[in-house]
Amino acid sequence: MHEMSLCQSIRSAIEEQAESQKFSRVDRVKLEVGPLSGVETDALRFGFDVVMRGSIIEGAKLEIDEPPAAAWCMPCAETVPITQRYDPCPKCGSHQLQVTSGEELRIKELEVN
Amino acid sequence: MCSVCGCGPGEVKILDGVSEPHDHSHDHGGHHHAHGPDQARLIELEQDILAKNNAYADKNRAYLAARGVLALNLVSSPGSGKTTLLARSIEMLRDRRDVYVIEGDQQTENDAERIRAAGAPAIQINTGKGCHLDGHMVGHALEKLAPADGAVLFIENVGNLVCPAGFDLGEAHKVVILSVTEGEDKPLKYPDMFAAADLMLLNKIDLSPHLDFDDDAAIANARKVNPSIKAIKVSARSGEGMDIWLQWIEAARAMAQVGRPQAAE
């Protein structure tokens, strides 16, 4: 989707942290991006380099954690792995699933100077 | 906050550089590990990237709740007949409800003009290069529109089935519009939007006899992604199903009045 504008949100969130946490250089940014977050990680990497140019984040290494997606299957009453939103339950075939993870879109940690 | 290494309270935890997380007490009595100004350190943030947008959306939601305004975020691909459907809905609603519209498009004020012609005050937001409306834009539009208590506010998002799914505007419901001239597998191709919506309007249903579009398959596909999504077949042109859509709006509007000190009728 709008990976560029997400990169801008990441930049401003880190810049706010730089002020409150007193750092002037970011060496590494670790994100958590779930497979159901609607974000294409390749596009995010591309946008990251462009958007961070001229900021304290320029040149920082970007790491992206991609946690697996899971859902709660109501008929089975247990958590099952899924890869897409429309996947049926791998055990019973039901679509009565509630996504429990995979929608993460977070800045996890920063390595700063 | 610790002025040496910057550890603060709350979720923000600071771990010093390469070593293990340290849990020093903050009196710093006799504590002498080397916090140099150039030393690398690790900050655990766990911050939602959309946190800022969500904060604006929460503000909008509180503003709307205080006034009992029902806000609906209408999303679809370009060409689904969203603006025609909206103009028709306004004509049917305007005698009994105050109706307002926020229009989102990359360029032009054409849609806002169509809506004003249908009888509702409308604010156009041109997103320029942006592919979606966000909570901040809608907050400013709300200030200008100043909707009356108990009103119905339609937010017509940029025609795009991808990006608007991730951006909360403070609305009560996302309503996704799919027209029968599109593919019935669209809910599977763009699952995020159908997962985020509470209602699907299957529009241009009057064209159905001329097409191979399978209404039931489209609804079944949407329910694979979102088992609780409601679906109404409508035609803004012939008027078919519009009464059911208006009933849904009235029911949602009634919910927006719950808990208000002076609930309207």
mmCIF file of C-alpha atoms in Angstrom:
data_model
loop_
_atom_site.group_PDB
_atom_site.id
_atom_site.type_symbol
_atom_site.label_atom_id
_atom_site.label_comp_id
_atom_site.label_asym_id
_atom_site.label_seq_id
_atom_site.Cartn_x
_atom_site.Cartn_y
_atom_site.Cartn_z
ATOM 1 C CA MET A 1 0.000 0.000 0.000
ATOM 2 C CA HIS A 2 1.296 3.457 0.932
ATOM 3 C CA GLU A 3 4.728 2.239 2.077
ATOM 4 C CA MET A 4 6.216 5.694 1.492
ATOM 5 C CA SER A 5 3.833 7.346 3.916
ATOM 6 C CA LEU A 6 4.512 4.588 6.444
ATOM 7 C CA CYS A 7 8.216 5.360 6.106
ATOM 8 C CA GLN A 8 7.400 8.984 6.834
ATOM 9 C CA SER A 9 5.521 7.900 9.975
ATOM 10 C CA ILE A 10 8.541 5.818 10.989
ATOM 11 C CA ARG A 11 10.843 8.774 10.407
ATOM 12 C CA SER A 12 8.776 11.181 12.480
ATOM 13 C CA ALA A 13 8.311 8.617 15.281
ATOM 14 C CA ILE A 14 12.085 8.094 15.470
ATOM 15 C CA GLU A 15 12.761 11.828 15.328
ATOM 16 C CA GLU A 16 10.408 12.334 18.261
ATOM 17 C CA GLN A 17 12.283 9.628 20.163
ATOM 18 C CA ALA A 18 15.608 11.284 19.289
ATOM 19 C CA GLU A 19 14.497 14.392 21.122
ATOM 20 C CA SER A 20 13.140 12.695 24.225
ATOM 21 C CA GLN A 21 15.814 10.019 24.422
ATOM 22 C CA LYS A 22 18.715 12.251 23.356
ATOM 23 C CA PHE A 23 20.380 10.497 20.504
ATOM 24 C CA SER A 24 21.703 11.937 17.275
ATOM 25 C CA ARG A 25 22.404 8.944 15.100
ATOM 26 C CA VAL A 26 20.467 5.767 14.309
ATOM 27 C CA ASP A 27 22.501 2.769 13.178
ATOM 28 C CA ARG A 28 19.823 0.145 13.007
ATOM 29 C CA VAL A 29 16.022 0.062 12.904
ATOM 30 C CA LYS A 30 14.133 -3.119 13.617
ATOM 31 C CA LEU A 31 10.526 -3.344 12.488
ATOM 32 C CA GLU A 32 7.903 -5.988 12.973
ATOM 33 C CA VAL A 33 5.673 -6.409 9.925
ATOM 34 C CA GLY A 34 3.067 -9.159 9.929
ATOM 35 C CA PRO A 35 2.018 -10.860 6.691
ATOM 36 C CA LEU A 36 -1.550 -9.546 7.130
ATOM 37 C CA SER A 37 -0.543 -5.943 7.805
ATOM 38 C CA GLY A 38 -1.062 -5.055 4.134
ATOM 39 C CA VAL A 39 2.542 -3.945 3.811
ATOM 40 C CA GLU A 40 4.898 -5.119 1.112
ATOM 41 C CA THR A 41 8.311 -5.370 2.776
ATOM 42 C CA ASP A 42 10.252 -4.858 -0.481
ATOM 43 C CA ALA A 43 8.414 -1.596 -1.089
ATOM 44 C CA LEU A 44 9.014 -0.632 2.528
ATOM 45 C CA ARG A 45 12.775 -1.211 2.156
ATOM 46 C CA PHE A 46 12.834 0.826 -1.020
ATOM 47 C CA GLY A 47 10.880 3.685 0.562
ATOM 48 C CA PHE A 48 12.971 3.557 3.731
ATOM 49 C CA ASP A 49 16.223 4.499 2.005
ATOM 50 C CA VAL A 50 14.575 7.337 0.125
ATOM 51 C CA VAL A 51 12.592 8.772 3.024
ATOM 52 C CA MET A 52 15.419 8.620 5.574
ATOM 53 C CA ARG A 53 17.806 10.602 3.373
ATOM 54 C CA GLY A 54 18.978 13.774 5.093
ATOM 55 C CA SER A 55 17.777 12.610 8.523
ATOM 56 C CA ILE A 56 19.604 11.116 11.504
ATOM 57 C CA ILE A 57 18.373 7.762 10.195
ATOM 58 C CA GLU A 58 20.119 8.019 6.815
ATOM 59 C CA GLY A 59 22.229 4.937 6.180
ATOM 60 C CA ALA A 60 20.724 2.981 9.082
ATOM 61 C CA LYS A 61 20.405 -0.751 8.625
ATOM 62 C CA LEU A 62 16.784 -1.878 8.281
ATOM 63 C CA GLU A 63 15.805 -5.198 9.793
ATOM 64 C CA ILE A 64 12.295 -6.550 9.366
ATOM 65 C CA ASP A 65 10.896 -9.297 11.557
ATOM 66 C CA GLU A 66 7.991 -11.098 9.932
ATOM 67 C CA PRO A 67 6.062 -13.039 12.566
ATOM 68 C CA PRO A 68 3.800 -15.800 11.211
ATOM 69 C CA ALA A 69 0.055 -15.248 10.983
ATOM 70 C CA ALA A 70 -2.355 -17.214 13.129
ATOM 71 C CA ALA A 71 -6.082 -17.280 13.756
ATOM 72 C CA TRP A 72 -8.485 -18.607 16.347
ATOM 73 C CA CYS A 73 -10.726 -21.253 14.788
ATOM 74 C CA MET A 74 -14.133 -21.180 16.469
ATOM 75 C CA PRO A 75 -15.245 -24.728 15.575
ATOM 76 C CA CYS A 76 -11.875 -26.214 16.642
ATOM 77 C CA ALA A 77 -11.512 -23.793 19.570
ATOM 78 C CA GLU A 78 -7.796 -23.477 19.020
ATOM 79 C CA THR A 79 -5.172 -21.317 17.378
ATOM 80 C CA VAL A 80 -4.230 -22.418 13.870
ATOM 81 C CA PRO A 81 -1.628 -21.151 11.385
ATOM 82 C CA ILE A 82 -2.804 -19.242 8.303
ATOM 83 C CA THR A 83 -0.989 -17.421 5.510
ATOM 84 C CA GLN A 84 -3.841 -15.393 3.990
ATOM 85 C CA ARG A 85 -6.995 -13.841 5.327
ATOM 86 C CA TYR A 86 -9.225 -16.100 3.240
ATOM 87 C CA ASP A 87 -7.452 -19.316 4.229
ATOM 88 C CA PRO A 88 -9.772 -21.918 5.730
ATOM 89 C CA CYS A 89 -8.823 -23.629 8.976
ATOM 90 C CA PRO A 90 -6.164 -26.215 8.043
ATOM 91 C CA LYS A 91 -7.835 -28.713 10.399
ATOM 92 C CA CYS A 92 -11.582 -28.415 9.810
ATOM 93 C CA GLY A 93 -11.862 -26.235 6.677
ATOM 94 C CA SER A 94 -14.063 -23.621 8.361
ATOM 95 C CA HIS A 95 -13.815 -19.906 7.571
ATOM 96 C CA GLN A 96 -15.024 -18.991 11.061
ATOM 97 C CA LEU A 97 -11.581 -17.685 11.914
ATOM 98 C CA GLN A 98 -10.518 -14.699 13.904
ATOM 99 C CA VAL A 99 -7.061 -13.384 13.112
ATOM 100 C CA THR A 100 -4.979 -13.328 16.298
ATOM 101 C CA SER A 101 -1.582 -12.419 14.880
ATOM 102 C CA GLY A 102 -0.032 -11.311 11.632
ATOM 103 C CA GLU A 103 -1.348 -7.740 11.587
ATOM 104 C CA GLU A 104 1.653 -6.286 13.450
ATOM 105 C CA LEU A 105 3.106 -3.068 12.131
ATOM 106 C CA ARG A 106 5.538 -1.813 14.730
ATOM 107 C CA ILE A 107 8.899 -0.244 15.328
ATOM 108 C CA LYS A 108 10.459 -2.826 17.642
ATOM 109 C CA GLU A 109 13.845 -1.397 18.496
ATOM 110 C CA LEU A 110 16.493 1.081 17.521
ATOM 111 C CA GLU A 111 20.229 0.955 17.842
ATOM 112 C CA VAL A 112 21.329 4.515 18.383
ATOM 113 C CA ASN A 113 24.300 6.678 19.183
ATOM 114 C CA MET B 1 14.408 9.991 33.365
ATOM 115 C CA CYS B 2 17.927 8.852 33.899
ATOM 116 C CA SER B 3 20.056 11.645 32.478
ATOM 117 C CA VAL B 4 23.067 9.416 31.976
ATOM 118 C CA CYS B 5 21.634 6.814 29.652
ATOM 119 C CA GLY B 6 18.168 8.185 29.106
ATOM 120 C CA CYS B 7 16.135 5.293 30.527
ATOM 121 C CA GLY B 8 12.589 6.474 30.974
ATOM 122 C CA PRO B 9 9.467 5.090 32.573
ATOM 123 C CA GLY B 10 6.663 3.476 30.574
ATOM 124 C CA GLU B 11 7.094 0.978 27.771
ATOM 125 C CA VAL B 12 10.307 2.543 26.601
ATOM 126 C CA LYS B 13 13.131 0.470 27.887
ATOM 127 C CA ILE B 14 16.728 1.296 27.303
ATOM 128 C CA LEU B 15 19.323 -1.361 27.060
ATOM 129 C CA ASP B 16 22.902 -0.311 26.987
ATOM 130 C CA GLY B 17 24.834 -1.146 23.866
ATOM 131 C CA VAL B 18 26.197 -4.599 23.344
ATOM 132 C CA SER B 19 25.798 -5.923 26.880
ATOM 133 C CA GLU B 20 22.793 -7.596 28.474
ATOM 134 C CA PRO B 21 19.844 -5.456 29.541
ATOM 135 C CA HIS B 22 20.869 -3.780 32.786
ATOM 136 C CA ASP B 23 18.440 -3.175 35.570
ATOM 137 C CA HIS B 24 20.267 -0.545 37.555
ATOM 138 C CA SER B 25 18.542 1.383 40.292
ATOM 139 C CA HIS B 26 18.240 4.996 39.467
ATOM 140 C CA ASP B 27 19.999 6.526 42.461
ATOM 141 C CA HIS B 28 23.285 5.937 40.662
ATOM 142 C CA GLY B 29 25.048 5.642 44.019
ATOM 143 C CA GLY B 30 28.487 4.334 43.306
ATOM 144 C CA HIS B 31 27.431 3.111 39.897
ATOM 145 C CA HIS B 32 30.106 3.628 37.350
ATOM 146 C CA HIS B 33 29.493 1.802 34.149
ATOM 147 C CA ALA B 34 30.767 3.799 31.238
ATOM 148 C CA HIS B 35 27.968 5.632 29.450
ATOM 149 C CA GLY B 36 29.976 7.538 26.899
ATOM 150 C CA PRO B 37 28.192 9.982 24.625
ATOM 151 C CA ASP B 38 29.231 7.972 21.563
ATOM 152 C CA GLN B 39 28.286 4.615 22.904
ATOM 153 C CA ALA B 40 25.816 2.649 20.880
ATOM 154 C CA ARG B 41 22.653 1.728 22.765
ATOM 155 C CA LEU B 42 19.508 -0.173 22.038
ATOM 156 C CA ILE B 43 16.059 1.331 22.477
ATOM 157 C CA GLU B 44 13.113 -1.018 22.633
ATOM 158 C CA LEU B 45 10.176 0.881 21.264
ATOM 159 C CA GLU B 46 7.327 -1.489 20.387
ATOM 160 C CA GLN B 47 5.605 1.496 18.860
ATOM 161 C CA ASP B 48 2.782 1.061 16.390
ATOM 162 C CA ILE B 49 3.728 2.724 13.119
ATOM 163 C CA LEU B 50 0.156 3.927 12.708
ATOM 164 C CA ALA B 51 -0.020 5.247 16.294
ATOM 165 C CA LYS B 52 -0.131 8.860 15.199
ATOM 166 C CA ASN B 53 -2.982 8.279 12.768
ATOM 167 C CA ASN B 54 -4.840 6.247 15.369
ATOM 168 C CA ALA B 55 -4.544 9.102 17.859
ATOM 169 C CA TYR B 56 -6.133 11.518 15.373
ATOM 170 C CA ALA B 57 -8.835 8.940 14.615
ATOM 171 C CA ASP B 58 -9.612 8.585 18.336
ATOM 172 C CA LYS B 59 -9.995 12.351 18.590
ATOM 173 C CA ASN B 60 -12.405 12.350 15.648
ATOM 174 C CA ARG B 61 -14.340 9.454 17.175
ATOM 175 C CA ALA B 62 -14.739 11.325 20.470
ATOM 176 C CA TYR B 63 -15.875 14.463 18.635
ATOM 177 C CA LEU B 64 -18.478 12.475 16.677
ATOM 178 C CA ALA B 65 -19.671 10.521 19.715
ATOM 179 C CA ALA B 66 -20.226 13.705 21.723
ATOM 180 C CA ARG B 67 -22.537 14.952 18.956
ATOM 181 C CA GLY B 68 -24.231 11.646 18.158
ATOM 182 C CA VAL B 69 -23.028 11.885 14.575
ATOM 183 C CA LEU B 70 -22.922 8.621 12.621
ATOM 184 C CA ALA B 71 -19.804 8.574 10.423
ATOM 185 C CA LEU B 72 -19.512 6.019 7.625
ATOM 186 C CA ASN B 73 -16.291 5.537 5.694
ATOM 187 C CA LEU B 74 -17.192 4.495 2.139
ATOM 188 C CA VAL B 75 -14.464 2.588 0.360
ATOM 189 C CA SER B 76 -14.285 0.941 -3.057
ATOM 190 C CA SER B 77 -12.275 0.749 -6.238
ATOM 191 C CA PRO B 78 -12.625 3.616 -8.702
ATOM 192 C CA GLY B 79 -15.740 3.298 -10.833
ATOM 193 C CA SER B 80 -17.868 1.244 -8.448
ATOM 194 C CA GLY B 81 -20.564 3.911 -8.527
ATOM 195 C CA LYS B 82 -19.768 5.255 -5.073
ATOM 196 C CA THR B 83 -20.572 8.892 -5.782
ATOM 197 C CA THR B 84 -23.843 8.116 -7.584
ATOM 198 C CA LEU B 85 -24.865 5.842 -4.716
ATOM 199 C CA LEU B 86 -24.003 8.579 -2.264
ATOM 200 C CA ALA B 87 -25.925 11.266 -4.167
ATOM 201 C CA ARG B 88 -28.968 8.984 -4.262
ATOM 202 C CA SER B 89 -28.674 8.182 -0.558
ATOM 203 C CA ILE B 90 -28.532 11.873 0.274
ATOM 204 C CA GLU B 91 -31.659 12.592 -1.745
ATOM 205 C CA MET B 92 -33.500 9.877 0.168
ATOM 206 C CA LEU B 93 -32.185 10.931 3.579
ATOM 207 C CA ARG B 94 -32.092 14.712 3.496
ATOM 208 C CA ASP B 95 -35.731 15.343 4.424
ATOM 209 C CA ARG B 96 -35.420 13.606 7.768
ATOM 210 C CA ARG B 97 -31.690 13.852 8.607
ATOM 211 C CA ASP B 98 -28.880 16.349 8.447
ATOM 212 C CA VAL B 99 -26.395 14.848 6.013
ATOM 213 C CA TYR B 100 -22.783 15.919 5.512
ATOM 214 C CA VAL B 101 -20.077 14.598 3.243
ATOM 215 C CA ILE B 102 -16.298 14.571 3.249
ATOM 216 C CA GLU B 103 -15.024 13.730 -0.231
ATOM 217 C CA GLY B 104 -11.563 12.334 -0.805
ATOM 218 C CA ASP B 105 -9.961 12.309 -4.228
ATOM 219 C CA GLN B 106 -6.456 12.831 -5.479
ATOM 220 C CA GLN B 107 -7.549 15.755 -7.654
ATOM 221 C CA THR B 108 -10.609 17.854 -8.648
ATOM 222 C CA GLU B 109 -13.643 19.069 -6.749
ATOM 223 C CA ASN B 110 -16.066 17.344 -9.141
ATOM 224 C CA ASP B 111 -17.439 14.904 -6.585
ATOM 225 C CA ALA B 112 -18.057 17.539 -3.921
ATOM 226 C CA GLU B 113 -19.984 19.548 -6.501
ATOM 227 C CA ARG B 114 -22.148 16.531 -7.338
ATOM 228 C CA ILE B 115 -22.818 16.010 -3.645
ATOM 229 C CA ARG B 116 -23.678 19.661 -3.033
ATOM 230 C CA ALA B 117 -26.076 19.458 -5.991
ATOM 231 C CA ALA B 118 -27.725 16.489 -4.242
ATOM 232 C CA GLY B 119 -28.332 18.730 -1.231
ATOM 233 C CA ALA B 120 -25.617 18.067 1.361
ATOM 234 C CA PRO B 121 -22.818 20.314 2.598
ATOM 235 C CA ALA B 122 -19.586 18.761 1.364
ATOM 236 C CA ILE B 123 -15.887 19.317 1.930
ATOM 237 C CA GLN B 124 -13.462 18.055 -0.655
ATOM 238 C CA ILE B 125 -10.066 16.817 0.415
ATOM 239 C CA ASN B 126 -7.579 16.500 -2.400
ATOM 240 C CA THR B 127 -4.899 14.135 -1.265
ATOM 241 C CA GLY B 128 -2.540 15.075 -4.120
ATOM 242 C CA LYS B 129 -0.243 12.120 -4.418
ATOM 243 C CA GLY B 130 -1.775 10.412 -1.394
ATOM 244 C CA CYS B 131 -3.685 7.196 -1.915
ATOM 245 C CA HIS B 132 -5.962 7.413 1.147
ATOM 246 C CA LEU B 133 -7.558 9.788 3.635
ATOM 247 C CA ASP B 134 -6.022 9.843 7.115
ATOM 248 C CA GLY B 135 -7.282 10.798 10.554
ATOM 249 C CA HIS B 136 -5.559 14.160 10.505
ATOM 250 C CA MET B 137 -7.149 15.303 7.215
ATOM 251 C CA VAL B 138 -10.590 14.219 8.396
ATOM 252 C CA GLY B 139 -10.130 16.081 11.701
ATOM 253 C CA HIS B 140 -9.563 19.332 9.819
ATOM 254 C CA ALA B 141 -12.497 18.656 7.513
ATOM 255 C CA LEU B 142 -14.718 18.074 10.585
ATOM 256 C CA GLU B 143 -13.738 21.471 11.996
ATOM 257 C CA LYS B 144 -14.862 23.133 8.776
ATOM 258 C CA LEU B 145 -18.034 21.083 8.312
ATOM 259 C CA ALA B 146 -19.156 21.324 11.952
ATOM 260 C CA PRO B 147 -21.903 18.686 11.546
ATOM 261 C CA ALA B 148 -25.134 19.184 13.515
ATOM 262 C CA ASP B 149 -25.954 16.874 16.435
ATOM 263 C CA GLY B 150 -27.470 13.581 15.328
ATOM 264 C CA ALA B 151 -26.341 14.024 11.720
ATOM 265 C CA VAL B 152 -25.194 11.380 9.258
ATOM 266 C CA LEU B 153 -21.698 11.961 7.887
ATOM 267 C CA PHE B 154 -20.463 10.103 4.827
ATOM 268 C CA ILE B 155 -16.747 10.026 4.223
ATOM 269 C CA GLU B 156 -16.087 9.030 0.630
ATOM 270 C CA ASN B 157 -12.560 7.720 0.619
ATOM 271 C CA VAL B 158 -10.161 7.773 -2.309
ATOM 272 C CA GLY B 159 -11.124 5.071 -4.833
ATOM 273 C CA ASN B 160 -8.653 2.388 -3.800
ATOM 274 C CA LEU B 161 -9.279 -1.015 -2.263
ATOM 275 C CA VAL B 162 -5.844 -1.250 -0.676
ATOM 276 C CA CYS B 163 -4.557 1.692 1.337
ATOM 277 C CA PRO B 164 -7.714 3.055 3.008
ATOM 278 C CA ALA B 165 -8.077 -0.301 4.820
ATOM 279 C CA GLY B 166 -5.213 0.511 7.173
ATOM 280 C CA PHE B 167 -6.193 4.054 8.109
ATOM 281 C CA ASP B 168 -8.789 4.556 10.807
ATOM 282 C CA LEU B 169 -10.566 7.892 10.376
ATOM 283 C CA GLY B 170 -12.692 7.674 13.508
ATOM 284 C CA GLU B 171 -15.715 6.335 11.639
ATOM 285 C CA ALA B 172 -18.316 3.988 13.129
ATOM 286 C CA HIS B 173 -18.178 1.596 10.166
ATOM 287 C CA LYS B 174 -16.337 1.049 6.941
ATOM 288 C CA VAL B 175 -18.770 0.267 4.139
ATOM 289 C CA VAL B 176 -17.211 -1.385 1.106
ATOM 290 C CA ILE B 177 -18.908 -1.013 -2.255
ATOM 291 C CA LEU B 178 -18.413 -3.658 -4.917
ATOM 292 C CA SER B 179 -20.175 -3.353 -8.247
ATOM 293 C CA VAL B 180 -21.327 -6.304 -10.319
ATOM 294 C CA THR B 181 -19.183 -5.091 -13.221
ATOM 295 C CA GLU B 182 -16.134 -6.088 -11.176
ATOM 296 C CA GLY B 183 -14.987 -9.634 -10.449
ATOM 297 C CA GLU B 184 -16.709 -11.710 -7.753
ATOM 298 C CA ASP B 185 -13.246 -12.691 -6.469
ATOM 299 C CA LYS B 186 -12.365 -9.115 -5.506
ATOM 300 C CA PRO B 187 -12.889 -9.830 -1.782
ATOM 301 C CA LEU B 188 -10.152 -12.475 -2.102
ATOM 302 C CA LYS B 189 -7.867 -10.251 -4.143
ATOM 303 C CA TYR B 190 -8.171 -7.334 -1.702
ATOM 304 C CA PRO B 191 -8.900 -9.142 1.557
ATOM 305 C CA ASP B 192 -7.727 -6.399 3.938
ATOM 306 C CA MET B 193 -10.507 -4.058 2.911
ATOM 307 C CA PHE B 194 -13.237 -6.686 3.162
ATOM 308 C CA ALA B 195 -11.859 -7.733 6.547
ATOM 309 C CA ALA B 196 -12.013 -4.130 7.793
ATOM 310 C CA ALA B 197 -15.565 -3.435 6.554
ATOM 311 C CA ASP B 198 -18.790 -4.169 8.446
ATOM 312 C CA LEU B 199 -21.083 -3.872 5.435
ATOM 313 C CA MET B 200 -20.735 -4.662 1.736
ATOM 314 C CA LEU B 201 -22.989 -2.992 -0.787
ATOM 315 C CA LEU B 202 -23.241 -4.943 -4.022
ATOM 316 C CA ASN B 203 -23.962 -2.093 -6.410
ATOM 317 C CA LYS B 204 -25.292 -1.837 -9.979
ATOM 318 C CA ILE B 205 -27.410 -4.924 -9.319
ATOM 319 C CA ASP B 206 -29.753 -3.766 -12.146
ATOM 320 C CA LEU B 207 -26.982 -4.770 -14.593
ATOM 321 C CA SER B 208 -26.849 -8.315 -13.248
ATOM 322 C CA PRO B 209 -29.017 -9.902 -16.009
ATOM 323 C CA HIS B 210 -26.479 -8.761 -18.599
ATOM 324 C CA LEU B 211 -23.426 -10.103 -16.818
ATOM 325 C CA ASP B 212 -21.949 -13.379 -15.654
ATOM 326 C CA PHE B 213 -21.335 -11.956 -12.208
ATOM 327 C CA ASP B 214 -22.376 -14.400 -9.479
ATOM 328 C CA ASP B 215 -23.801 -12.369 -6.556
ATOM 329 C CA ASP B 216 -23.823 -15.263 -4.149
ATOM 330 C CA ALA B 217 -20.211 -16.174 -4.937
ATOM 331 C CA ALA B 218 -19.142 -12.569 -4.297
ATOM 332 C CA ILE B 219 -20.889 -12.579 -0.909
ATOM 333 C CA ALA B 220 -19.483 -16.013 -0.061
ATOM 334 C CA ASN B 221 -15.978 -14.776 -0.921
ATOM 335 C CA ALA B 222 -16.407 -11.734 1.314
ATOM 336 C CA ARG B 223 -17.500 -14.018 4.158
ATOM 337 C CA LYS B 224 -14.417 -16.195 3.716
ATOM 338 C CA VAL B 225 -12.394 -13.118 4.619
ATOM 339 C CA ASN B 226 -14.854 -11.695 7.127
ATOM 340 C CA PRO B 227 -17.510 -14.142 8.396
ATOM 341 C CA SER B 228 -19.558 -11.368 10.026
ATOM 342 C CA ILE B 229 -19.759 -8.918 7.097
ATOM 343 C CA LYS B 230 -23.303 -7.947 6.125
ATOM 344 C CA ALA B 231 -24.266 -7.626 2.478
ATOM 345 C CA ILE B 232 -27.000 -5.656 0.707
ATOM 346 C CA LYS B 233 -27.674 -5.765 -3.034
ATOM 347 C CA VAL B 234 -28.459 -2.284 -4.337
ATOM 348 C CA SER B 235 -28.812 -0.261 -7.464
ATOM 349 C CA ALA B 236 -28.399 3.470 -7.109
ATOM 350 C CA ARG B 237 -29.862 3.797 -10.597
ATOM 351 C CA SER B 238 -33.059 1.741 -10.286
ATOM 352 C CA GLY B 239 -33.420 2.262 -6.538
ATOM 353 C CA GLU B 240 -33.515 -1.474 -5.828
ATOM 354 C CA GLY B 241 -32.333 -2.313 -2.306
ATOM 355 C CA MET B 242 -31.864 1.356 -1.391
ATOM 356 C CA ASP B 243 -34.606 1.122 1.262
ATOM 357 C CA ILE B 244 -32.670 -1.671 3.008
ATOM 358 C CA TRP B 245 -29.458 0.369 2.886
ATOM 359 C CA LEU B 246 -31.319 3.306 4.457
ATOM 360 C CA GLN B 247 -32.704 1.018 7.166
ATOM 361 C CA TRP B 248 -29.163 -0.064 7.923
ATOM 362 C CA ILE B 249 -28.089 3.599 8.148
ATOM 363 C CA GLU B 250 -30.983 4.392 10.507
ATOM 364 C CA ALA B 251 -30.072 1.446 12.733
ATOM 365 C CA ALA B 252 -26.428 2.501 12.830
ATOM 366 C CA ARG B 253 -27.453 6.085 13.526
ATOM 367 C CA ALA B 254 -29.633 4.918 16.410
ATOM 368 C CA MET B 255 -26.568 3.185 17.882
ATOM 369 C CA ALA B 256 -24.645 6.454 17.611
ATOM 370 C CA GLN B 257 -27.260 8.048 19.932
ATOM 371 C CA VAL B 258 -26.943 5.452 22.669
ATOM 372 C CA GLY B 259 -25.528 6.896 25.862
ATOM 373 C CA ARG B 260 -25.999 10.507 24.843
ATOM 374 C CA PRO B 261 -27.699 12.608 27.525
ATOM 375 C CA GLN B 262 -30.464 13.884 25.246
ATOM 376 C CA ALA B 263 -30.943 11.160 22.706
ATOM 377 C CA ALA B 264 -32.786 12.351 19.639
ATOM 378 C CA GLU B 265 -36.168 10.652 19.064
#
